[in-house]
């Protein structure tokens, strides 16, 4: 990746990763718990989607919708009283899509211990216009070595997503041609 990111649509100026990076913080309450007494995974997933959506909208300069969520990993339970920080950034951009990487950290609200990572996810967003049609996004310009690594890893994930989608479509077509109904 060069300093001047190239875009399939021509001369759209790129934006550095830092330009849209954000952190969403929320304290977990009893209303967020599941039957086990820990914070419900769906609550964390919503925070992840909210933070990623903000980053995608900032980067693309307008509305962006969640297209997919990959590899949502829960590393440790989150408890009532935890202050959760959801850190998100654009890792990669295509013509109208963006991969947003998210790290979820938690710390006790009343302790001065460092936050620990409790989850991570990768989401793909599509930038849309007022009619819901895809619109072009600026390329992301990774600046740090960490951002460059994330960009390269995002390209690998994209390749795998597309290959998986193609293999499933081909299998379904083959089964349909053989007379199987799904």
Short mmCIF file of C-alpha atoms in Angstrom, two decimals:
data_model
loop_
_atom_site.label_atom_id
_atom_site.label_comp_id
_atom_site.label_asym_id
_atom_site.label_seq_id
_atom_site.Cartn_x
_atom_site.Cartn_y
_atom_site.Cartn_z
CA UNK A 1 0.00 0.00 0.00
CA UNK A 2 1.47 3.33 -1.00
CA UNK A 3 0.96 6.66 0.70
CA UNK A 4 -1.49 7.59 -2.04
CA UNK A 5 -4.24 4.98 -1.89
CA UNK A 6 -5.64 4.04 -5.26
CA UNK A 7 -9.38 3.68 -5.73
CA UNK A 8 -11.22 1.71 -8.41
CA UNK A 9 -13.34 4.78 -9.22
CA UNK A 10 -10.42 7.11 -9.90
CA UNK A 11 -9.20 10.12 -7.97
CA UNK A 12 -11.20 9.97 -4.75
CA UNK A 13 -8.95 11.25 -1.97
CA UNK A 14 -8.20 8.73 0.72
CA UNK A 15 -8.64 9.16 4.45
CA UNK A 16 -6.19 7.99 7.10
CA UNK A 17 -7.34 5.33 9.53
CA UNK A 18 -7.15 7.83 12.38
CA UNK A 19 -9.73 10.13 10.75
CA UNK A 20 -12.71 7.95 11.65
CA UNK A 21 -11.43 5.84 14.57
CA UNK A 22 -13.71 6.05 17.61
CA UNK A 23 -14.41 4.64 21.08
CA UNK A 24 -17.89 4.06 22.50
CA UNK A 25 -18.04 3.55 26.29
CA UNK A 26 -20.98 2.22 28.29
CA UNK A 27 -21.43 1.07 31.88
CA UNK A 28 -23.18 -2.28 32.21
CA UNK A 29 -26.23 -2.49 34.47
CA UNK A 30 -28.56 -5.23 35.64
CA UNK A 31 -30.78 -4.46 32.63
CA UNK A 32 -27.98 -5.80 30.39
CA UNK A 33 -27.73 -9.25 32.01
CA UNK A 34 -28.69 -12.70 30.81
CA UNK A 35 -30.01 -15.60 32.90
CA UNK A 36 -26.48 -16.40 34.09
CA UNK A 37 -26.07 -12.93 35.60
CA UNK A 38 -23.44 -11.77 33.13
CA UNK A 39 -23.94 -9.24 30.35
CA UNK A 40 -25.88 -10.68 27.43
CA UNK A 41 -23.79 -11.23 24.30
CA UNK A 42 -26.45 -9.44 22.27
CA UNK A 43 -25.92 -6.27 24.31
CA UNK A 44 -22.21 -6.37 23.48
CA UNK A 45 -22.99 -7.10 19.82
CA UNK A 46 -25.26 -4.04 19.63
CA UNK A 47 -22.52 -1.84 21.08
CA UNK A 48 -20.08 -3.32 18.55
CA UNK A 49 -22.50 -2.60 15.68
CA UNK A 50 -23.17 0.92 16.95
CA UNK A 51 -19.46 1.81 17.20
CA UNK A 52 -18.65 0.20 13.85
CA UNK A 53 -21.57 2.00 12.21
CA UNK A 54 -20.35 5.35 13.51
CA UNK A 55 -16.88 4.66 12.12
CA UNK A 56 -18.25 3.54 8.75
CA UNK A 57 -20.46 6.64 8.50
CA UNK A 58 -17.58 8.92 9.43
CA UNK A 59 -15.22 7.33 6.93
CA UNK A 60 -17.70 7.24 4.07
CA UNK A 61 -19.18 10.66 4.79
CA UNK A 62 -22.76 9.45 5.03
CA UNK A 63 -25.04 6.52 5.75
CA UNK A 64 -23.60 3.02 5.90
CA UNK A 65 -25.42 -0.22 6.69
CA UNK A 66 -24.18 -3.44 8.24
CA UNK A 67 -23.65 -6.05 5.53
CA UNK A 68 -22.09 -8.78 7.66
CA UNK A 69 -20.44 -9.52 10.98
CA UNK A 70 -17.46 -11.86 10.98
CA UNK A 71 -15.65 -13.56 13.78
CA UNK A 72 -17.45 -12.10 16.79
CA UNK A 73 -15.34 -13.53 19.59
CA UNK A 74 -16.19 -13.33 23.29
CA UNK A 75 -13.00 -13.83 25.28
CA UNK A 76 -14.29 -13.23 28.83
CA UNK A 77 -17.66 -12.53 30.43
CA UNK A 78 -18.68 -8.94 31.10
CA UNK A 79 -20.29 -8.22 34.47
CA UNK A 80 -22.68 -5.68 35.89
CA UNK A 81 -20.61 -2.66 36.89
CA UNK A 82 -18.08 -3.11 34.11
CA UNK A 83 -17.27 -0.05 32.05
CA UNK A 84 -17.10 -1.36 28.50
CA UNK A 85 -15.06 0.43 25.82
CA UNK A 86 -15.73 -0.49 22.20
CA UNK A 87 -12.88 0.69 19.95
CA UNK A 88 -13.50 0.66 16.21
CA UNK A 89 -11.64 1.62 13.04
CA UNK A 90 -11.83 1.09 9.30
CA UNK A 91 -9.33 -1.61 8.36
CA UNK A 92 -9.98 -1.86 4.61
CA UNK A 93 -12.13 -0.31 1.90
CA UNK A 94 -13.44 -1.48 -1.43
CA UNK A 95 -15.58 0.38 -3.95
CA UNK A 96 -18.59 0.82 -1.65
CA UNK A 97 -17.77 -1.45 1.27
CA UNK A 98 -15.58 -1.14 4.34
CA UNK A 99 -14.32 -3.63 6.88
CA UNK A 100 -14.43 -2.23 10.42
CA UNK A 101 -12.38 -3.89 13.14
CA UNK A 102 -13.64 -3.70 16.70
CA UNK A 103 -11.99 -4.45 20.05
CA UNK A 104 -14.09 -4.69 23.21
CA UNK A 105 -12.42 -3.86 26.52
CA UNK A 106 -13.86 -3.91 30.04
CA UNK A 107 -12.78 -2.50 33.38
CA UNK A 108 -14.46 -2.29 36.76
CA UNK A 109 -16.20 1.03 37.15
CA UNK A 110 -14.82 1.59 40.65
CA UNK A 111 -11.27 0.29 40.28
CA UNK A 112 -8.17 1.79 38.72
CA UNK A 113 -6.98 -1.43 37.11
CA UNK A 114 -6.26 -1.55 33.38
CA UNK A 115 -9.05 -2.57 31.02
CA UNK A 116 -8.80 -6.08 29.60
CA UNK A 117 -9.88 -7.21 26.15
CA UNK A 118 -13.13 -9.19 26.39
CA UNK A 119 -14.07 -9.48 22.72
CA UNK A 120 -13.41 -8.60 19.11
CA UNK A 121 -15.25 -8.58 15.81
CA UNK A 122 -14.98 -7.66 12.16
CA UNK A 123 -17.95 -6.11 10.39
CA UNK A 124 -18.50 -5.21 6.75
CA UNK A 125 -20.49 -2.07 6.02
CA UNK A 126 -21.86 -0.84 2.71
CA UNK A 127 -22.13 2.89 2.10
CA UNK A 128 -25.56 3.78 0.71
CA UNK A 129 -27.19 6.85 -0.79
CA UNK A 130 -30.65 8.28 0.00
CA UNK A 131 -32.27 5.56 -2.13
CA UNK A 132 -30.38 2.74 -0.40
CA UNK A 133 -28.12 2.17 -3.40
CA UNK A 134 -24.38 1.57 -2.93
CA UNK A 135 -22.18 4.65 -3.12
CA UNK A 136 -18.42 5.00 -3.50
CA UNK A 137 -16.28 5.34 -0.37
CA UNK A 138 -12.87 6.95 -0.04
CA UNK A 139 -9.95 4.54 0.26
CA UNK A 140 -8.52 4.09 3.74
CA UNK A 141 -4.86 5.03 4.17
CA UNK A 142 -3.23 2.87 6.84
CA UNK A 143 -0.44 4.86 8.45
CA UNK A 144 1.04 2.84 11.31
CA UNK A 145 2.56 -0.61 10.97
CA UNK A 146 -0.38 -1.96 13.00
CA UNK A 147 -2.86 -0.36 10.59
CA UNK A 148 -0.95 -1.78 7.60
CA UNK A 149 -1.09 -5.26 9.16
CA UNK A 150 -4.84 -4.86 9.79
CA UNK A 151 -5.33 -3.78 6.16
CA UNK A 152 -3.53 -6.89 4.89
CA UNK A 153 -5.45 -9.19 7.26
CA UNK A 154 -8.73 -7.58 6.12
CA UNK A 155 -7.86 -8.40 2.50
CA UNK A 156 -7.37 -12.05 3.52
CA UNK A 157 -10.74 -12.10 5.31
CA UNK A 158 -12.42 -10.58 2.23
CA UNK A 159 -10.90 -13.24 -0.01
CA UNK A 160 -12.20 -15.95 2.35
CA UNK A 161 -15.69 -14.37 2.56
CA UNK A 162 -15.97 -14.25 -1.23
CA UNK A 163 -14.65 -17.81 -1.66
CA UNK A 164 -17.05 -19.14 0.99
CA UNK A 165 -19.99 -17.34 -0.62
CA UNK A 166 -19.02 -18.70 -4.07
CA UNK A 167 -18.59 -22.29 -2.78
CA UNK A 168 -21.98 -22.25 -1.05
CA UNK A 169 -23.70 -20.84 -4.14
CA UNK A 170 -22.08 -23.52 -6.32
CA UNK A 171 -23.12 -26.28 -3.91
CA UNK A 172 -26.71 -25.05 -3.86
CA UNK A 173 -26.80 -24.83 -7.65
CA UNK A 174 -25.42 -28.37 -7.92
CA UNK A 175 -27.97 -29.72 -5.44
CA UNK A 176 -30.80 -27.92 -7.25
CA UNK A 177 -29.62 -29.41 -10.58
CA UNK A 178 -29.70 -32.86 -8.93
CA UNK A 179 -33.30 -32.27 -7.89
CA UNK A 180 -32.78 -31.60 -4.18
CA UNK A 181 -34.94 -28.95 -2.57
CA UNK A 182 -33.57 -27.04 0.35
#
